[in-house]
Amino acid sequence: MTTTRENGSLYTHIENKIATIEFGHPASNSFPSELLERLAKELDKVSENDEVAIVILKSEGERAFCAGASFDELVAIDNLDDGKKFFSGFANVINAMRRCSKLIVGRVQGKTVGGGVGLAAACDYVFATEHASIKLSEFTIGIGPFVIAPAVERKISVSGLAELTLDATNWKNAYWAKEKGLYARVFESISDLDKELEIFSEKLASYNPEALKEMKKALWKGTEHWEDLLIERAVTSGKLVLSDFTKKALAKFKK
């Protein structure tokens, strides 16, 4: 079942020390600002929950994992404050994932674009299907993946980020993403993925919670400045989205 709610849906299910956070939106699981805000708050909440050892982040349905930020909201931006606020949505989610005291396992069942690639990159371990191609198409509308770039670069290096960003019209397949380090494991089908994800997450949740927390800290060492950096990047994107180039490009897309 996929949601039909205009602002999307967000559900958390906790069982056997595993918190599964599932998001959904009728437009290919894209994120309006309200849904990003809810996700950031939910991540902060599970971070503090002693009944949770690990987190699984997934999206609804069997098609796209995440189509990035809301296109309708992007088109509606007409001043710098609104631009900064809009692009801060993914900045806040990535920072919530980074500072979450629990390891986050991503389940990427299908194509992912823009901010969705950032979400996958901010997970600590990712299971994907071979349908989980990725694309950073921001250049085509006159902006760039500035907010998510630190998270993507951390996983796939500067050369991988450049390859993905500069080739803005083409998809990279799931095996490319695995080779670069974005995905840990790739499966032929969603059912195969889910079987292995269940085994993996149950094992992980059975380990010493203190060791898991310390490992999370170790993995993210040196990213403390992201709290400011990602908001600075949101301002950069907010300025670019107001440019004539972007306004014209968005008008074409809207048609």
Short mmCIF file of C-alpha atoms in Angstrom, two decimals:
data_model
loop_
_atom_site.label_atom_id
_atom_site.label_comp_id
_atom_site.label_asym_id
_atom_site.label_seq_id
_atom_site.Cartn_x
_atom_site.Cartn_y
_atom_site.Cartn_z
CA MET A 1 0.00 0.00 0.00
CA THR A 2 1.23 3.50 -0.81
CA THR A 3 -0.08 6.64 0.80
CA THR A 4 -2.35 9.10 -1.00
CA ARG A 5 -1.85 11.83 1.60
CA GLU A 6 -0.69 15.13 0.10
CA ASN A 7 1.87 15.73 2.86
CA GLY A 8 3.00 12.11 2.83
CA SER A 9 3.14 9.59 5.65
CA LEU A 10 5.64 8.53 8.28
CA TYR A 11 5.32 5.47 10.51
CA THR A 12 7.65 3.97 13.08
CA HIS A 13 7.33 0.36 14.20
CA ILE A 14 9.50 -0.90 17.07
CA GLU A 15 9.99 -4.63 17.59
CA ASN A 16 12.87 -6.70 18.99
CA LYS A 17 14.95 -3.53 19.52
CA ILE A 18 14.64 -2.60 15.83
CA ALA A 19 12.90 0.68 14.93
CA THR A 20 11.62 0.63 11.35
CA ILE A 21 10.89 4.13 10.07
CA GLU A 22 8.86 4.10 6.86
CA PHE A 23 8.10 7.22 4.80
CA GLY A 24 5.84 7.58 1.81
CA HIS A 25 4.44 10.13 -0.61
CA PRO A 26 2.23 9.71 -3.70
CA ALA A 27 4.83 11.53 -5.87
CA SER A 28 7.46 8.73 -5.96
CA ASN A 29 8.15 9.04 -2.22
CA SER A 30 9.36 12.62 -2.55
CA PHE A 31 9.57 14.88 0.50
CA PRO A 32 7.54 18.00 1.16
CA SER A 33 9.12 20.16 3.90
CA GLU A 34 6.60 19.00 6.52
CA LEU A 35 7.56 15.35 5.99
CA LEU A 36 11.29 16.11 6.21
CA GLU A 37 10.66 17.91 9.50
CA ARG A 38 8.72 14.93 10.84
CA LEU A 39 11.50 12.53 9.81
CA ALA A 40 14.20 14.63 11.52
CA LYS A 41 12.13 14.71 14.75
CA GLU A 42 11.46 10.97 14.56
CA LEU A 43 15.18 10.22 14.20
CA ASP A 44 15.94 12.38 17.26
CA LYS A 45 13.22 10.50 19.16
CA VAL A 46 14.52 6.98 18.36
CA SER A 47 18.05 8.17 19.14
CA GLU A 48 16.94 8.71 22.76
CA ASN A 49 14.87 5.51 23.03
CA ASP A 50 16.59 2.83 25.14
CA GLU A 51 14.28 0.18 23.66
CA VAL A 52 15.87 0.72 20.24
CA ALA A 53 19.25 -0.77 19.26
CA ILE A 54 19.21 -0.05 15.50
CA VAL A 55 17.09 1.78 12.93
CA ILE A 56 15.89 0.64 9.50
CA LEU A 57 14.96 3.44 7.10
CA LYS A 58 12.67 2.47 4.25
CA SER A 59 10.04 3.87 1.92
CA GLU A 60 6.63 2.68 0.80
CA GLY A 61 5.83 0.65 -2.28
CA GLU A 62 7.91 -1.35 -4.70
CA ARG A 63 9.02 1.35 -7.11
CA ALA A 64 11.02 4.52 -6.31
CA PHE A 65 12.89 4.72 -3.03
CA CYS A 66 12.87 8.52 -2.99
CA ALA A 67 12.46 11.23 -5.63
CA GLY A 68 14.11 13.90 -3.47
CA ALA A 69 12.46 17.14 -2.36
CA SER A 70 8.99 18.30 -3.38
CA PHE A 71 9.00 19.75 -6.90
CA ASP A 72 5.90 21.85 -6.22
CA GLU A 73 7.57 23.51 -3.23
CA LEU A 74 10.78 24.06 -5.21
CA VAL A 75 8.87 25.87 -7.98
CA ALA A 76 7.09 28.07 -5.42
CA ILE A 77 10.28 29.53 -3.84
CA ASP A 78 10.41 33.28 -4.48
CA ASN A 79 12.73 34.71 -1.80
CA LEU A 80 16.01 33.86 -0.08
CA ASP A 81 14.46 32.96 3.29
CA ASP A 82 12.09 30.47 1.70
CA GLY A 83 14.98 29.05 -0.35
CA LYS A 84 17.15 28.54 2.73
CA LYS A 85 14.22 26.98 4.61
CA PHE A 86 13.39 24.61 1.75
CA PHE A 87 16.96 23.33 1.31
CA SER A 88 17.46 23.11 5.08
CA GLY A 89 14.90 20.28 5.10
CA PHE A 90 17.35 17.65 3.86
CA ALA A 91 20.20 19.33 5.80
CA ASN A 92 18.26 18.79 9.03
CA VAL A 93 17.45 15.15 8.19
CA ILE A 94 21.05 14.30 7.28
CA ASN A 95 22.26 15.95 10.49
CA ALA A 96 19.64 13.99 12.48
CA MET A 97 20.90 10.76 10.87
CA ARG A 98 24.51 11.75 11.58
CA ARG A 99 23.95 12.51 15.26
CA CYS A 100 21.46 9.66 15.85
CA SER A 101 23.04 7.41 18.50
CA LYS A 102 21.75 4.32 16.67
CA LEU A 103 23.21 2.75 13.53
CA ILE A 104 20.89 3.25 10.56
CA VAL A 105 20.37 0.54 7.95
CA GLY A 106 18.86 1.73 4.66
CA ARG A 107 16.50 -0.33 2.49
CA VAL A 108 16.63 1.05 -1.05
CA GLN A 109 14.18 -0.89 -3.21
CA GLY A 110 14.14 1.32 -6.30
CA LYS A 111 15.37 4.41 -8.10
CA THR A 112 16.53 7.35 -6.04
CA VAL A 113 17.24 10.92 -7.07
CA GLY A 114 18.74 14.04 -5.50
CA GLY A 115 17.99 14.24 -1.79
CA GLY A 116 17.12 10.55 -1.82
CA VAL A 117 20.75 9.78 -2.72
CA GLY A 118 21.71 11.91 0.28
CA LEU A 119 19.45 9.83 2.52
CA ALA A 120 21.03 6.59 1.31
CA ALA A 121 24.51 8.08 1.82
CA ALA A 122 23.70 9.11 5.39
CA CYS A 123 22.74 5.52 6.31
CA ASP A 124 25.46 3.45 7.97
CA TYR A 125 24.79 0.34 5.86
CA VAL A 126 22.55 -0.02 2.82
CA PHE A 127 20.70 -2.97 1.28
CA ALA A 128 19.48 -2.29 -2.27
CA THR A 129 17.89 -4.11 -5.19
CA GLU A 130 19.40 -4.06 -8.67
CA HIS A 131 16.60 -1.64 -9.63
CA ALA A 132 18.02 0.97 -7.21
CA SER A 133 19.68 3.24 -9.79
CA ILE A 134 20.77 6.69 -8.69
CA LYS A 135 20.95 10.14 -10.27
CA LEU A 136 21.91 13.66 -9.20
CA SER A 137 20.09 15.80 -11.77
CA GLU A 138 20.36 19.17 -9.99
CA PHE A 139 22.60 20.76 -12.67
CA THR A 140 19.78 20.39 -15.22
CA ILE A 141 17.73 22.99 -13.32
CA GLY A 142 20.61 25.32 -12.50
CA ILE A 143 21.32 24.27 -8.92
CA GLY A 144 23.65 21.60 -7.47
CA PRO A 145 23.52 18.84 -4.82
CA PHE A 146 25.32 21.10 -2.34
CA VAL A 147 23.43 20.12 0.84
CA ILE A 148 23.82 16.37 0.34
CA ALA A 149 27.32 16.52 -1.21
CA PRO A 150 29.22 16.03 2.10
CA ALA A 151 27.22 12.86 2.85
CA VAL A 152 27.62 11.51 -0.69
CA GLU A 153 31.33 12.37 -0.85
CA ARG A 154 31.92 10.67 2.50
CA LYS A 155 30.60 7.42 1.01
CA ILE A 156 31.74 7.47 -2.63
CA SER A 157 34.71 9.93 -2.59
CA VAL A 158 35.15 13.20 -4.46
CA SER A 159 35.63 11.43 -7.81
CA GLY A 160 32.37 9.49 -7.36
CA LEU A 161 30.52 12.67 -6.39
CA ALA A 162 31.92 14.45 -9.47
CA GLU A 163 30.99 11.56 -11.77
CA LEU A 164 27.45 11.52 -10.44
CA THR A 165 26.93 15.29 -10.35
CA LEU A 166 28.50 16.27 -13.67
CA ASP A 167 26.74 13.51 -15.62
CA ALA A 168 23.42 14.98 -14.51
CA THR A 169 21.13 13.38 -17.10
CA ASN A 170 22.21 9.76 -16.74
CA TRP A 171 21.38 7.07 -14.20
CA LYS A 172 24.14 5.07 -12.48
CA ASN A 173 23.05 1.50 -11.77
CA ALA A 174 22.99 -0.22 -8.38
CA TYR A 175 26.20 -2.13 -9.08
CA TRP A 176 28.04 1.13 -9.77
CA ALA A 177 26.71 2.43 -6.44
CA LYS A 178 27.90 -0.74 -4.67
CA GLU A 179 31.33 -0.60 -6.27
CA LYS A 180 31.69 3.02 -5.09
CA GLY A 181 30.59 2.17 -1.54
CA LEU A 182 27.11 3.70 -1.39
CA TYR A 183 25.41 0.29 -1.16
CA ALA A 184 26.79 -2.57 0.93
CA ARG A 185 24.74 -5.31 -0.74
CA VAL A 186 22.62 -5.56 -3.88
CA PHE A 187 19.87 -8.15 -4.49
CA GLU A 188 17.91 -9.30 -7.52
CA SER A 189 14.52 -8.81 -5.89
CA ILE A 190 12.80 -7.04 -3.00
CA SER A 191 11.89 -10.40 -1.43
CA ASP A 192 15.56 -11.49 -1.44
CA LEU A 193 16.55 -8.13 0.03
CA ASP A 194 13.94 -8.32 2.80
CA LYS A 195 14.95 -11.85 3.81
CA GLU A 196 18.59 -10.85 4.20
CA LEU A 197 17.71 -7.53 5.83
CA GLU A 198 15.72 -9.35 8.51
CA ILE A 199 18.60 -11.73 9.30
CA PHE A 200 21.16 -8.90 9.29
CA SER A 201 19.14 -6.49 11.43
CA GLU A 202 18.28 -9.15 14.03
CA LYS A 203 21.97 -10.04 14.37
CA LEU A 204 22.99 -6.40 14.61
CA ALA A 205 20.32 -5.63 17.22
CA SER A 206 21.57 -8.55 19.37
CA TYR A 207 25.04 -7.01 19.83
CA ASN A 208 26.15 -4.96 22.83
CA PRO A 209 24.21 -1.66 22.55
CA GLU A 210 27.14 0.28 23.99
CA ALA A 211 29.46 -1.16 21.33
CA LEU A 212 26.93 -0.21 18.62
CA LYS A 213 26.74 3.37 19.95
CA GLU A 214 30.51 3.71 20.09
CA MET A 215 30.80 2.37 16.54
CA LYS A 216 28.27 4.94 15.34
CA LYS A 217 30.40 7.70 16.91
CA ALA A 218 33.57 6.28 15.34
CA LEU A 219 32.01 6.08 11.87
CA TRP A 220 30.96 9.74 11.95
CA LYS A 221 34.06 11.19 13.60
CA GLY A 222 35.10 14.47 12.01
CA THR A 223 31.63 15.48 10.77
CA GLU A 224 30.65 17.61 13.76
CA HIS A 225 30.95 20.80 11.66
CA TRP A 226 28.14 19.58 9.38
CA GLU A 227 25.62 21.23 11.72
CA ASP A 228 26.75 24.58 10.25
CA LEU A 229 28.14 23.39 6.90
CA LEU A 230 24.88 21.89 5.60
CA ILE A 231 22.91 25.05 6.49
CA GLU A 232 25.55 27.15 4.66
CA ARG A 233 25.04 24.86 1.66
CA ALA A 234 21.26 25.36 1.96
CA VAL A 235 21.83 29.13 1.62
CA THR A 236 23.94 28.53 -1.53
CA SER A 237 21.15 26.45 -3.08
CA GLY A 238 18.56 28.99 -1.94
CA LYS A 239 20.39 31.73 -3.88
CA LEU A 240 20.81 29.61 -7.01
CA VAL A 241 17.14 28.61 -7.13
CA LEU A 242 16.21 32.29 -7.51
CA SER A 243 18.47 32.72 -10.58
CA ASP A 244 16.95 33.42 -14.01
CA PHE A 245 18.50 30.19 -15.30
CA THR A 246 16.68 28.10 -12.68
CA LYS A 247 13.38 29.94 -13.00
CA LYS A 248 13.39 29.30 -16.78
CA ALA A 249 14.44 25.66 -16.35
CA LEU A 250 11.73 25.03 -13.76
CA ALA A 251 9.10 26.65 -15.97
CA LYS A 252 10.04 24.20 -18.78
CA PHE A 253 9.83 21.22 -16.40
CA LYS A 254 6.45 22.40 -15.10
CA LYS A 255 5.03 22.36 -18.65
#
